[in-house]
mmCIF file of C-alpha atoms and ligand atoms in Angstrom:
data_model
loop_
_atom_site.group_PDB
_atom_site.id
_atom_site.type_symbol
_atom_site.label_atom_id
_atom_site.label_comp_id
_atom_site.label_asym_id
_atom_site.label_seq_id
_atom_site.Cartn_x
_atom_site.Cartn_y
_atom_site.Cartn_z
ATOM 1 C CA MET A 157 132.845 -3.730 -96.122
ATOM 2 C CA PRO A 158 136.098 -4.020 -98.165
ATOM 3 C CA TRP A 159 135.730 -6.963 -101.260
ATOM 4 C CA VAL A 160 138.952 -8.724 -101.740
ATOM 5 C CA LEU A 161 140.017 -10.940 -104.660
ATOM 6 C CA GLY A 162 141.983 -14.046 -103.294
ATOM 7 C CA ILE A 163 144.354 -16.118 -105.676
ATOM 8 C CA GLU A 164 145.791 -19.575 -104.586
ATOM 9 C CA SER A 165 148.155 -21.671 -106.703
ATOM 10 C CA SER A 166 150.821 -22.983 -103.945
ATOM 11 C CA CYS A 167 150.319 -26.673 -104.895
ATOM 12 C CA ASP A 168 147.873 -28.756 -106.844
ATOM 13 C CA GLU A 169 144.553 -26.490 -107.152
ATOM 14 C CA THR A 170 144.349 -23.158 -109.031
ATOM 15 C CA ALA A 171 141.558 -21.200 -107.260
ATOM 16 C CA ALA A 172 140.054 -17.871 -107.041
ATOM 17 C CA ALA A 173 137.450 -16.289 -104.797
ATOM 18 C CA VAL A 174 135.929 -13.055 -104.018
ATOM 19 C CA VAL A 175 135.385 -12.379 -100.000
ATOM 20 C CA SER A 176 134.274 -9.575 -97.658
ATOM 21 C CA HIS A 177 136.406 -8.926 -94.415
ATOM 22 C CA GLU A 178 133.464 -10.348 -92.465
ATOM 23 C CA GLY A 179 134.118 -13.744 -94.306
ATOM 24 C CA MET A 180 131.113 -13.404 -96.799
ATOM 25 C CA VAL A 181 131.544 -15.339 -99.717
ATOM 26 C CA LEU A 182 130.525 -14.118 -103.118
ATOM 27 C CA ALA A 183 132.496 -16.519 -105.382
ATOM 28 C CA ASP A 184 134.762 -19.311 -104.508
ATOM 29 C CA VAL A 185 136.191 -21.080 -108.085
ATOM 30 C CA VAL A 186 138.537 -24.075 -107.067
ATOM 31 C CA HIS A 187 140.317 -25.785 -110.337
ATOM 32 C CA SER A 188 141.542 -29.489 -108.978
ATOM 33 C CA GLN A 189 144.797 -31.054 -110.600
ATOM 34 C CA VAL A 190 144.087 -34.199 -109.027
ATOM 35 C CA GLU A 191 143.726 -36.195 -112.120
ATOM 36 C CA LEU A 192 146.829 -34.678 -113.596
ATOM 37 C CA HIS A 193 149.220 -35.797 -110.899
ATOM 38 C CA ALA A 194 147.184 -39.450 -109.901
ATOM 39 C CA PRO A 195 149.391 -41.490 -112.207
ATOM 40 C CA TYR A 196 152.394 -40.365 -110.463
ATOM 41 C CA GLY A 197 150.883 -41.024 -106.786
ATOM 42 C CA GLY A 198 151.513 -37.251 -105.787
ATOM 43 C CA VAL A 199 152.447 -33.826 -107.016
ATOM 44 C CA VAL A 200 154.744 -33.521 -109.818
ATOM 45 C CA PRO A 201 156.021 -29.730 -109.493
ATOM 46 C CA GLU A 202 156.693 -28.812 -113.406
ATOM 47 C CA LEU A 203 153.297 -30.147 -114.622
ATOM 48 C CA ALA A 204 151.756 -28.139 -111.509
ATOM 49 C CA SER A 205 153.276 -25.438 -112.924
ATOM 50 C CA ARG A 206 152.023 -25.677 -116.269
ATOM 51 C CA ASP A 207 148.624 -26.361 -115.427
ATOM 52 C CA HIS A 208 148.294 -23.331 -113.318
ATOM 53 C CA LEU A 209 149.475 -21.415 -116.027
ATOM 54 C CA ARG A 210 146.668 -23.000 -118.103
ATOM 55 C CA ALA A 211 143.877 -22.408 -115.422
ATOM 56 C CA CYS A 212 144.651 -19.306 -113.646
ATOM 57 C CA GLY A 213 143.170 -16.574 -116.136
ATOM 58 C CA PRO A 214 139.902 -18.486 -116.756
ATOM 59 C CA VAL A 215 139.532 -19.069 -112.747
ATOM 60 C CA VAL A 216 140.361 -15.614 -111.701
ATOM 61 C CA ARG A 217 137.788 -14.940 -114.579
ATOM 62 C CA GLU A 218 134.742 -16.849 -113.452
ATOM 63 C CA ALA A 219 135.134 -15.797 -109.763
ATOM 64 C CA LEU A 220 134.986 -12.164 -110.835
ATOM 65 C CA HIS A 221 132.085 -13.304 -113.127
ATOM 66 C CA ARG A 222 130.151 -15.169 -110.468
ATOM 67 C CA SER A 223 130.735 -12.421 -107.873
ATOM 68 C CA GLY A 224 128.892 -9.848 -110.133
ATOM 69 C CA LEU A 225 131.822 -7.329 -109.459
ATOM 70 C CA ALA A 226 134.331 -5.516 -111.792
ATOM 71 C CA LEU A 227 137.961 -5.267 -110.664
ATOM 72 C CA ALA A 228 137.273 -1.741 -109.997
ATOM 73 C CA ASP A 229 134.766 -2.785 -107.398
ATOM 74 C CA LEU A 230 137.442 -4.652 -105.306
ATOM 75 C CA ASP A 231 139.456 -2.788 -102.376
ATOM 76 C CA ALA A 232 142.643 -5.425 -102.610
ATOM 77 C CA ILE A 233 144.204 -8.417 -104.800
ATOM 78 C CA ALA A 234 145.328 -10.832 -102.246
ATOM 79 C CA VAL A 235 147.774 -13.554 -103.436
ATOM 80 C CA THR A 236 149.381 -16.552 -101.812
ATOM 81 C CA HIS A 237 152.934 -15.905 -102.135
ATOM 82 C CA ARG A 238 154.407 -18.696 -99.257
ATOM 83 C CA PRO A 239 154.937 -21.496 -98.654
ATOM 84 C CA GLY A 240 154.438 -23.717 -101.347
ATOM 85 C CA LEU A 241 156.115 -25.416 -104.546
ATOM 86 C CA ILE A 242 157.948 -22.191 -106.142
ATOM 87 C CA GLY A 243 156.938 -22.370 -109.509
ATOM 88 C CA ALA A 244 153.605 -23.036 -108.569
ATOM 89 C CA LEU A 245 153.681 -19.949 -106.169
ATOM 90 C CA LEU A 246 155.132 -17.814 -108.910
ATOM 91 C CA VAL A 247 152.081 -18.167 -111.424
ATOM 92 C CA GLY A 248 149.556 -16.558 -109.102
ATOM 93 C CA VAL A 249 151.781 -14.186 -107.630
ATOM 94 C CA GLN A 250 152.586 -13.079 -111.154
ATOM 95 C CA ILE A 251 149.001 -12.791 -112.213
ATOM 96 C CA ALA A 252 147.892 -11.122 -108.941
ATOM 97 C CA LYS A 253 150.758 -8.232 -109.628
ATOM 98 C CA GLY A 254 149.576 -7.522 -113.230
ATOM 99 C CA LEU A 255 145.976 -7.472 -112.178
ATOM 100 C CA SER A 256 146.887 -5.112 -109.039
ATOM 101 C CA PHE A 257 149.058 -2.830 -111.495
ATOM 102 C CA ALA A 258 146.087 -2.784 -114.262
ATOM 103 C CA SER A 259 143.409 -2.033 -111.671
ATOM 104 C CA ARG A 260 145.400 -0.036 -109.424
ATOM 105 C CA ARG A 261 144.191 -1.955 -106.228
ATOM 106 C CA PRO A 262 146.804 -2.802 -103.858
ATOM 107 C CA LEU A 263 148.541 -6.144 -103.642
ATOM 108 C CA VAL A 264 148.365 -8.177 -100.351
ATOM 109 C CA GLY A 265 150.514 -11.317 -99.964
ATOM 110 C CA VAL A 266 149.042 -13.909 -97.618
ATOM 111 C CA ASP A 267 151.170 -16.862 -96.279
ATOM 112 C CA HIS A 268 148.982 -20.247 -97.066
ATOM 113 C CA LEU A 269 149.138 -21.374 -93.337
ATOM 114 C CA VAL A 270 147.663 -18.269 -92.195
ATOM 115 C CA GLY A 271 144.830 -18.745 -94.796
ATOM 116 C CA HIS A 272 144.123 -22.651 -93.507
ATOM 117 C CA LEU A 273 144.528 -21.365 -89.635
ATOM 118 C CA LEU A 274 141.729 -18.391 -90.258
ATOM 119 C CA ALA A 275 139.567 -20.679 -92.805
ATOM 120 C CA PRO A 276 136.782 -21.169 -89.950
ATOM 121 C CA PHE A 277 136.083 -17.421 -90.571
ATOM 122 C CA VAL A 278 135.009 -18.103 -94.223
ATOM 123 C CA ARG A 279 130.963 -17.810 -93.684
ATOM 124 C CA ARG A 280 129.251 -20.640 -95.583
ATOM 125 C CA ALA A 281 125.586 -21.666 -95.436
ATOM 126 C CA SER A 282 124.922 -25.260 -94.898
ATOM 127 C CA PRO A 283 122.184 -26.823 -97.118
ATOM 128 C CA ASP A 284 119.748 -25.796 -94.171
ATOM 129 C CA GLY A 285 120.710 -22.292 -94.593
ATOM 130 C CA ALA A 286 122.441 -21.891 -91.451
ATOM 131 C CA LEU A 287 125.719 -19.932 -91.453
ATOM 132 C CA SER A 288 129.062 -22.335 -90.140
ATOM 133 C CA PRO A 289 130.120 -21.477 -86.681
ATOM 134 C CA VAL A 290 133.326 -19.700 -85.962
ATOM 135 C CA PRO A 291 135.767 -19.850 -82.888
ATOM 136 C CA SER A 292 136.301 -17.448 -80.467
ATOM 137 C CA PHE A 293 139.899 -16.432 -79.902
ATOM 138 C CA PRO A 294 142.285 -17.539 -78.368
ATOM 139 C CA TYR A 295 142.085 -21.123 -80.107
ATOM 140 C CA VAL A 296 144.401 -24.008 -80.600
ATOM 141 C CA ALA A 297 144.061 -25.198 -84.424
ATOM 142 C CA LEU A 298 145.373 -28.667 -85.740
ATOM 143 C CA LEU A 299 146.583 -27.933 -89.517
ATOM 144 C CA ALA A 300 146.803 -31.424 -91.057
ATOM 145 C CA SER A 301 147.049 -31.441 -94.829
ATOM 146 C CA GLY A 302 148.985 -33.116 -97.530
ATOM 147 C CA GLY A 303 152.283 -30.330 -97.050
ATOM 148 C CA HIS A 304 151.665 -29.641 -93.481
ATOM 149 C CA THR A 305 151.123 -30.826 -90.030
ATOM 150 C CA ALA A 306 151.342 -28.960 -86.896
ATOM 151 C CA LEU A 307 149.823 -27.560 -83.952
ATOM 152 C CA TYR A 308 149.115 -23.468 -83.780
ATOM 153 C CA ARG A 309 148.076 -21.185 -80.805
ATOM 154 C CA VAL A 310 146.110 -18.577 -82.898
ATOM 155 C CA ASP A 311 145.137 -15.409 -80.770
ATOM 156 C CA GLY A 312 144.051 -13.237 -83.374
ATOM 157 C CA PRO A 313 143.431 -12.774 -87.355
ATOM 158 C CA HIS A 314 147.022 -12.185 -88.402
ATOM 159 C CA ALA A 315 150.174 -13.891 -88.447
ATOM 160 C CA SER A 316 151.970 -12.048 -85.513
ATOM 161 C CA ALA A 317 149.301 -13.263 -83.431
ATOM 162 C CA ILE A 318 150.130 -17.140 -84.526
ATOM 163 C CA ASP A 319 152.360 -19.559 -82.745
ATOM 164 C CA GLU A 320 153.377 -22.802 -83.890
ATOM 165 C CA LEU A 321 153.063 -25.224 -80.769
ATOM 166 C CA GLY A 322 154.948 -28.100 -82.513
ATOM 167 C CA GLY A 323 154.937 -29.737 -86.048
ATOM 168 C CA THR A 324 155.934 -33.085 -87.880
ATOM 169 C CA ARG A 325 159.648 -33.997 -87.708
ATOM 170 C CA ASP A 326 159.301 -35.583 -91.118
ATOM 171 C CA ASP A 327 156.217 -36.411 -92.894
ATOM 172 C CA ALA A 328 152.647 -34.574 -93.289
ATOM 173 C CA ALA A 329 149.514 -36.511 -92.104
ATOM 174 C CA GLY A 330 148.104 -36.446 -95.250
ATOM 175 C CA GLU A 331 151.507 -37.288 -97.063
ATOM 176 C CA ALA A 332 151.348 -40.235 -94.951
ATOM 177 C CA PHE A 333 147.967 -41.538 -96.083
ATOM 178 C CA ASP A 334 148.870 -40.911 -99.495
ATOM 179 C CA LYS A 335 151.804 -42.934 -99.288
ATOM 180 C CA VAL A 336 150.320 -45.953 -97.508
ATOM 181 C CA ALA A 337 147.799 -45.954 -99.983
ATOM 182 C CA LYS A 338 150.370 -46.118 -102.693
ATOM 183 C CA LEU A 339 151.905 -48.912 -100.866
ATOM 184 C CA LEU A 340 148.652 -50.738 -101.349
ATOM 185 C CA GLY A 341 148.183 -50.158 -104.601
ATOM 186 C CA LEU A 342 144.668 -47.834 -103.649
ATOM 187 C CA GLY A 343 145.263 -44.746 -106.211
ATOM 188 C CA TYR A 344 145.628 -41.548 -105.276
ATOM 189 C CA PRO A 345 144.878 -39.360 -103.278
ATOM 190 C CA GLY A 346 144.881 -41.808 -100.432
ATOM 191 C CA GLY A 347 143.323 -40.096 -97.691
ATOM 192 C CA PRO A 348 139.434 -40.570 -99.051
ATOM 193 C CA ILE A 349 140.247 -44.212 -99.945
ATOM 194 C CA ILE A 350 141.726 -45.072 -96.980
ATOM 195 C CA ASP A 351 138.760 -43.356 -94.969
ATOM 196 C CA ARG A 352 136.514 -45.140 -96.961
ATOM 197 C CA LEU A 353 137.966 -48.580 -96.438
ATOM 198 C CA ALA A 354 138.767 -48.474 -92.867
ATOM 199 C CA ARG A 355 135.150 -48.389 -92.569
ATOM 200 C CA GLU A 356 135.022 -52.176 -93.456
ATOM 201 C CA GLY A 357 138.204 -52.762 -91.313
ATOM 202 C CA ASP A 358 138.680 -54.103 -88.068
ATOM 203 C CA ALA A 359 141.893 -51.861 -86.516
ATOM 204 C CA THR A 360 142.590 -54.332 -83.444
ATOM 205 C CA ARG A 361 143.819 -56.991 -85.792
ATOM 206 C CA THR A 362 147.185 -55.462 -86.723
ATOM 207 C CA PRO A 363 149.158 -53.446 -83.786
ATOM 208 C CA LEU A 364 150.746 -50.267 -85.080
ATOM 209 C CA LYS A 365 152.446 -47.701 -83.028
ATOM 210 C CA ALA A 366 152.347 -43.820 -83.441
ATOM 211 C CA PRO A 367 156.017 -42.252 -83.344
ATOM 212 C CA MET A 368 156.072 -39.610 -80.674
ATOM 213 C CA ALA A 369 152.811 -40.683 -79.173
ATOM 214 C CA GLN A 370 154.000 -39.670 -75.598
ATOM 215 C CA ARG A 371 151.826 -36.715 -74.015
ATOM 216 C CA ALA A 372 154.723 -34.380 -72.998
ATOM 217 C CA SER A 373 155.821 -33.142 -76.483
ATOM 218 C CA LEU A 374 153.747 -31.699 -79.103
ATOM 219 C CA GLU A 375 155.331 -33.012 -82.245
ATOM 220 C CA PHE A 376 154.360 -35.490 -84.437
ATOM 221 C CA SER A 377 156.112 -38.387 -86.854
ATOM 222 C CA PHE A 378 154.339 -40.090 -89.697
ATOM 223 C CA SER A 379 157.315 -41.619 -91.600
ATOM 224 C CA GLY A 380 157.712 -44.567 -88.858
ATOM 225 C CA LEU A 381 154.160 -45.249 -89.071
ATOM 226 C CA LYS A 382 154.269 -45.626 -92.762
ATOM 227 C CA THR A 383 157.604 -47.669 -92.170
ATOM 228 C CA GLN A 384 155.500 -50.286 -90.096
ATOM 229 C CA VAL A 385 152.642 -50.552 -92.838
ATOM 230 C CA ALA A 386 155.406 -51.140 -95.289
ATOM 231 C CA GLU A 387 157.353 -53.584 -93.355
ATOM 232 C CA LEU A 388 153.802 -55.503 -92.781
ATOM 233 C CA VAL A 389 153.002 -55.415 -96.354
ATOM 234 C CA ALA A 390 156.471 -56.666 -97.238
ATOM 235 C CA LYS A 391 156.312 -59.717 -94.835
ATOM 236 C CA GLN A 392 152.841 -60.679 -95.778
ATOM 237 C CA PRO A 393 151.077 -58.746 -98.454
ATOM 238 C CA PRO A 394 147.505 -58.570 -97.513
ATOM 239 C CA ARG A 395 145.615 -60.731 -100.216
ATOM 240 C CA THR A 396 141.968 -59.893 -99.642
ATOM 241 C CA HIS A 397 139.709 -56.909 -99.558
ATOM 242 C CA GLU A 398 139.196 -57.449 -95.637
ATOM 243 C CA ALA A 399 142.871 -57.647 -94.999
ATOM 244 C CA VAL A 400 143.212 -54.352 -96.882
ATOM 245 C CA ALA A 401 140.370 -53.064 -94.837
ATOM 246 C CA ASP A 402 141.970 -54.227 -91.650
ATOM 247 C CA LEU A 403 145.453 -52.571 -92.790
ATOM 248 C CA CYS A 404 143.675 -49.428 -93.490
ATOM 249 C CA ALA A 405 141.547 -49.111 -90.287
ATOM 250 C CA ALA A 406 144.998 -49.778 -88.280
ATOM 251 C CA PHE A 407 146.709 -46.971 -90.068
ATOM 252 C CA GLN A 408 143.946 -44.390 -89.586
ATOM 253 C CA ALA A 409 142.956 -44.945 -85.913
ATOM 254 C CA THR A 410 146.624 -44.792 -84.899
ATOM 255 C CA ALA A 411 147.200 -41.807 -86.765
ATOM 256 C CA THR A 412 143.829 -39.940 -85.917
ATOM 257 C CA LYS A 413 144.275 -41.061 -82.318
ATOM 258 C CA VAL A 414 147.612 -39.159 -81.874
ATOM 259 C CA LEU A 415 146.460 -35.890 -83.520
ATOM 260 C CA VAL A 416 143.665 -35.685 -81.574
ATOM 261 C CA ASP A 417 145.433 -36.825 -78.319
ATOM 262 C CA LYS A 418 147.898 -33.644 -79.155
ATOM 263 C CA LEU A 419 145.039 -31.232 -80.026
ATOM 264 C CA VAL A 420 143.566 -32.219 -76.666
ATOM 265 C CA ALA A 421 146.942 -31.757 -74.786
ATOM 266 C CA ALA A 422 147.849 -28.658 -76.475
ATOM 267 C CA ALA A 423 144.584 -27.100 -75.664
ATOM 268 C CA ARG A 424 144.918 -28.005 -71.746
ATOM 269 C CA LEU A 425 148.636 -26.436 -72.014
ATOM 270 C CA GLU A 426 147.410 -23.307 -73.828
ATOM 271 C CA GLY A 427 144.468 -22.812 -71.022
ATOM 272 C CA VAL A 428 142.155 -22.421 -73.968
ATOM 273 C CA ARG A 429 138.767 -23.628 -74.841
ATOM 274 C CA ASP A 430 138.402 -23.432 -78.413
ATOM 275 C CA VAL A 431 140.021 -25.797 -80.566
ATOM 276 C CA VAL A 432 139.999 -26.154 -84.426
ATOM 277 C CA ILE A 433 140.574 -28.779 -87.088
ATOM 278 C CA THR A 434 141.388 -27.571 -90.654
ATOM 279 C CA GLY A 435 143.462 -28.655 -93.661
ATOM 280 C CA GLY A 436 142.450 -31.899 -96.103
ATOM 281 C CA VAL A 437 142.918 -34.463 -93.497
ATOM 282 C CA ALA A 438 140.452 -32.729 -91.532
ATOM 283 C CA ALA A 439 137.931 -34.209 -93.875
ATOM 284 C CA ASN A 440 138.968 -37.751 -92.318
ATOM 285 C CA SER A 441 135.607 -39.212 -90.821
ATOM 286 C CA GLU A 442 137.334 -40.694 -87.752
ATOM 287 C CA LEU A 443 139.639 -37.506 -86.954
ATOM 288 C CA ARG A 444 135.874 -35.643 -86.723
ATOM 289 C CA ARG A 445 134.486 -38.358 -84.290
ATOM 290 C CA ARG A 446 137.718 -38.872 -82.299
ATOM 291 C CA ALA A 447 138.100 -35.178 -82.061
ATOM 292 C CA GLU A 448 134.182 -34.576 -81.125
ATOM 293 C CA ALA A 449 134.324 -37.176 -78.781
ATOM 294 C CA ALA A 450 137.869 -36.092 -77.037
ATOM 295 C CA SER A 451 136.290 -32.355 -77.149
ATOM 296 C CA GLU A 452 133.178 -33.192 -75.299
ATOM 297 C CA LYS A 453 135.309 -35.215 -72.884
ATOM 298 C CA ALA A 454 137.709 -32.240 -72.131
ATOM 299 C CA GLY A 455 135.096 -29.694 -72.276
ATOM 300 C CA LEU A 456 136.506 -27.880 -75.446
ATOM 301 C CA ARG A 457 134.669 -26.162 -78.138
ATOM 302 C CA LEU A 458 135.677 -27.778 -81.105
ATOM 303 C CA THR A 459 135.121 -26.063 -84.940
ATOM 304 C CA VAL A 460 135.391 -27.941 -87.848
ATOM 305 C CA PRO A 461 135.167 -25.767 -91.179
ATOM 306 C CA PRO A 462 132.863 -27.188 -93.796
ATOM 307 C CA LEU A 463 135.005 -29.154 -96.196
ATOM 308 C CA ALA A 464 135.181 -26.561 -98.981
ATOM 309 C CA SER A 465 136.965 -24.471 -96.370
ATOM 310 C CA CYS A 466 139.299 -27.252 -95.152
ATOM 311 C CA THR A 467 141.199 -28.058 -98.570
ATOM 312 C CA ASP A 468 142.848 -25.930 -100.525
ATOM 313 C CA ASN A 469 141.000 -22.750 -101.702
ATOM 314 C CA ALA A 470 141.023 -19.138 -102.240
ATOM 315 C CA ALA A 471 138.607 -18.065 -99.880
ATOM 316 C CA MET A 472 140.794 -18.605 -97.215
ATOM 317 C CA ILE A 473 143.183 -16.457 -98.650
ATOM 318 C CA ALA A 474 140.997 -13.594 -99.537
ATOM 319 C CA PHE A 475 139.687 -13.578 -95.990
ATOM 320 C CA ALA A 476 143.293 -13.483 -94.570
ATOM 321 C CA GLY A 477 144.213 -10.732 -97.171
ATOM 322 C CA ALA A 478 141.339 -8.732 -96.089
ATOM 323 C CA CYS A 479 142.366 -8.993 -92.347
ATOM 324 C CA ARG A 480 145.920 -7.642 -93.618
ATOM 325 C CA PHE A 481 144.256 -5.277 -95.779
ATOM 326 C CA VAL A 482 142.242 -3.641 -92.878
ATOM 327 C CA ARG A 483 145.276 -3.510 -90.816
ATOM 328 C CA GLY A 484 146.741 -1.186 -93.257
ATOM 329 C CA GLU A 485 149.501 -3.880 -94.457
ATOM 330 C CA ARG A 486 150.184 -3.885 -98.045
ATOM 331 C CA ASP A 487 153.000 -5.217 -100.669
ATOM 332 C CA GLY A 488 154.394 -3.585 -103.473
ATOM 333 C CA HIS A 489 154.686 -5.302 -106.524
ATOM 334 C CA ALA A 490 158.307 -6.227 -105.378
ATOM 335 C CA LEU A 491 156.431 -9.221 -103.431
ATOM 336 C CA GLU A 492 158.163 -12.494 -103.994
ATOM 337 C CA ALA A 493 157.544 -15.929 -103.822
ATOM 338 C CA SER A 494 158.981 -18.119 -101.242
ATOM 339 C CA SER A 495 158.836 -22.139 -100.313
ATOM 340 C CA GLN A 496 159.065 -21.323 -96.552
ATOM 341 C CA THR A 497 156.322 -20.216 -94.352
ATOM 342 C CA LEU A 498 156.381 -16.867 -92.462
ATOM 343 C CA LEU A 499 155.394 -18.355 -89.180
ATOM 344 C CA PRO A 500 158.207 -19.039 -86.839
ATOM 345 C CA ARG A 501 158.862 -22.636 -86.879
ATOM 346 C CA ARG A 502 159.349 -24.906 -83.821
ATOM 347 C CA THR A 503 159.600 -27.991 -85.143
ATOM 348 C CA HIS A 504 162.071 -28.582 -88.167
ATOM 349 C CA LYS A 505 161.758 -31.528 -90.336
ATOM 350 C CA GLY A 506 164.559 -33.704 -91.050
ATOM 351 C CA PRO A 507 167.912 -34.384 -89.031
ATOM 352 C CA LYS A 508 169.526 -31.477 -87.319
ATOM 353 C CA SER A 509 172.688 -31.841 -89.255
ATOM 354 C CA ALA A 510 170.460 -30.871 -92.392
ATOM 355 C CA ARG A 511 169.096 -27.742 -90.798
HETATM 356 O O1 KG4 B 146 144.603 -29.199 -97.547
HETATM 357 P P1 KG4 B 146 144.840 -30.252 -98.912
HETATM 358 O O2 KG4 B 146 143.668 -30.279 -99.819
HETATM 359 O O3 KG4 B 146 145.880 -29.912 -99.761
HETATM 360 C C1 KG4 B 146 147.305 -29.528 -99.239
HETATM 361 O O4 KG4 B 146 147.627 -28.478 -99.184
HETATM 362 O O5 KG4 B 146 147.913 -30.387 -99.268
HETATM 363 O O6 KG4 B 146 145.225 -31.730 -98.650
HETATM 364 C C2 KG4 B 146 145.215 -32.875 -99.163
HETATM 365 C C3 KG4 B 146 145.486 -34.231 -98.517
HETATM 366 C C4 KG4 B 146 146.069 -35.021 -99.060
HETATM 367 O O7 KG4 B 146 147.193 -35.578 -98.509
HETATM 368 C C5 KG4 B 146 144.695 -36.095 -99.345
HETATM 369 O O8 KG4 B 146 145.277 -37.800 -98.835
HETATM 370 C C6 KG4 B 146 144.337 -35.633 -97.517
HETATM 371 O O9 KG4 B 146 144.439 -34.391 -97.515
HETATM 372 N N1 KG4 B 146 142.951 -35.988 -97.481
HETATM 373 C C7 KG4 B 146 142.575 -36.786 -96.516
HETATM 374 C C8 KG4 B 146 140.976 -37.041 -96.580
HETATM 375 N N2 KG4 B 146 140.649 -36.626 -97.437
HETATM 376 C C9 KG4 B 146 141.600 -35.794 -98.480
HETATM 377 N N3 KG4 B 146 143.274 -37.578 -95.472
HETATM 378 C C10 KG4 B 146 142.361 -38.531 -94.821
HETATM 379 N N4 KG4 B 146 141.130 -38.751 -94.723
HETATM 380 C C11 KG4 B 146 140.563 -37.953 -95.752
HETATM 381 N N5 KG4 B 146 139.146 -38.291 -95.789
HETATM 382 ZN ZN1 ZN B 147 146.721 -26.414 -97.917
#
């Protein structure tokens, strides 16, 4: 059973984990930078890189300590090397190279998005001791986080078996939650705050339209939805707690409905029975509720990984690295960091002229 150390530093979490090729977790350590970036309402790349530099050594040491394994007991070292903030990625990549060189263990680069898409195979025990369920290949996955939002067809546990079916043309879903929360002066990160407030609000009091909601396309657009909220706030600033909650409820209902509608449409088009939601936005209670109801209605089998596997973590990186390792794939010490994903993109962000 190969054991792999995974290292993640692509955005605002410094993480390290020791996981087997079967997905068994021996250690999973996550250091979050949320408080560092909160005053700015978003991730500040330079601050992120500096904090990764401070945290990466201690986080890796802690993961090894908790796993009870020494570097020499590991079979490989996996590291996120794309996509993400380049300065942040470089910290994890350099540390992984150093550890690989010193321990003579092979280095395996992992695409962060592949990690998210394989996250359901990281086996975590629930409070009652049961292991989290895993999906069957092929499945359609909705990956919705602060940096990425797209639908994928996943035929196997490696990058060459993953196809993007459609993604966002502009903002990621989590980014839209964060920007709407900022507009309403609610704090950062906005997703959990909006989720909480929406429970007290009435979504029907504010008519909002989700751009690109037509079924024929598997692409998303969230910046127009955010602009609708901005215009409403400019015209009539919500002055009561109730009015803010109503706006949150309307925004959340519109955003989660389009995500779930397109997940189901993609599964139908691809003729698959298994669907997965993953990424930080998969924590959203309404998204989960809608996905459960829609999957049941459509006869689909839904898997939502435990929260610790949905948000950025190194266990999913170690697992994806273990899958590459058992296929005989290795990277030399020339492994480079890149801001771009390895997965072919069907939807490109921004206007056509800018590509
Ligand atoms: O996957 P993640 O931890 O980091 C990235 O790779 O981006 O996702 C973070 C994003 C943030 O935009 C955050 O607002 C959003 O996930 N998020 C949520 C919820 N919890 C986190 N969005 C909606 N509802 C939530 N409950
Ligand atoms: Zn992520």
